[in-house]
mmCIF file of C-alpha atoms in Angstrom:
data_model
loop_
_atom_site.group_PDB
_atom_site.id
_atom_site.type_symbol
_atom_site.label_atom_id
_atom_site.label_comp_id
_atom_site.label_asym_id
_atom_site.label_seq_id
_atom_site.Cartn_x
_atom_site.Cartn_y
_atom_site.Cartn_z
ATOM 1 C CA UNK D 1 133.473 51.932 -107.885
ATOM 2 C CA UNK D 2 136.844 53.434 -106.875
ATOM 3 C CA UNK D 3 139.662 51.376 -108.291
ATOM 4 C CA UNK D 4 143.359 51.898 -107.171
ATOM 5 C CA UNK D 5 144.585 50.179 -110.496
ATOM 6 C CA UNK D 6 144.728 52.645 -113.840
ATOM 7 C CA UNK D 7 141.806 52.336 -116.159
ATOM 8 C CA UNK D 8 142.180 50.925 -119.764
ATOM 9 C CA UNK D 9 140.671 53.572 -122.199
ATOM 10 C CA UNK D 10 139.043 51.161 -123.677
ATOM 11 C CA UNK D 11 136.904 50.285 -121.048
ATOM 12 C CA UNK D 12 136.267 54.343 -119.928
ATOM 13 C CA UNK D 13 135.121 54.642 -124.058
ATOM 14 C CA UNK D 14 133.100 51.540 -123.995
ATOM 15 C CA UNK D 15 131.094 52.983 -120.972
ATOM 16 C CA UNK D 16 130.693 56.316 -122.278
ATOM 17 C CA UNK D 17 129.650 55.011 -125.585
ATOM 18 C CA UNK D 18 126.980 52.815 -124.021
ATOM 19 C CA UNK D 19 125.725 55.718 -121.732
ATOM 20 C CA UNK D 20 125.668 57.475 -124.983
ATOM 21 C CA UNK D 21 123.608 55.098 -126.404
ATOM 22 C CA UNK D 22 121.295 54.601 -123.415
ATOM 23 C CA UNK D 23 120.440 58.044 -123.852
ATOM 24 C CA UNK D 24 119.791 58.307 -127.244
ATOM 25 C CA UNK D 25 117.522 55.178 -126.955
ATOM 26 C CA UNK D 26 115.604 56.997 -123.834
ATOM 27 C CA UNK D 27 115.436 60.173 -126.053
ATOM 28 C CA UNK D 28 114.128 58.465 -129.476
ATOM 29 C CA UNK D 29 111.580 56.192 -126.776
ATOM 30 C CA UNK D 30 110.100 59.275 -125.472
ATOM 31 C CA UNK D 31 109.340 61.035 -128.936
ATOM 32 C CA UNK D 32 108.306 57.992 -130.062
ATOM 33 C CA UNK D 33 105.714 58.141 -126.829
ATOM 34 C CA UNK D 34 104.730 61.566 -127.278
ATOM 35 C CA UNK D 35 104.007 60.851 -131.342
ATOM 36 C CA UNK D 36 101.607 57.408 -130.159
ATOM 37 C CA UNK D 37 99.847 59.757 -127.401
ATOM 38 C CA UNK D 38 99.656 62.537 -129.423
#
């Protein structure tokens, strides 16, 4: 995933805002879990 070419900011924010979000969702979906099983 190496590129020679500079990154736009944009893009590096728009990644680490949806890995942000990915982990929020996996966090809320596994309280979520725990509340149904428990």
């Amino acid at each position: 995933m190496s590129q020679a070419t500079p990154v736009d900011p944009r893009i590096v924010r728009a990644k680490r805002t949806l890995q942000l979000g990915i982990a929020l969702l996996a966090v809320v979906g596994l309280i979520l879990v725990l509340i149904l099983v428990f």
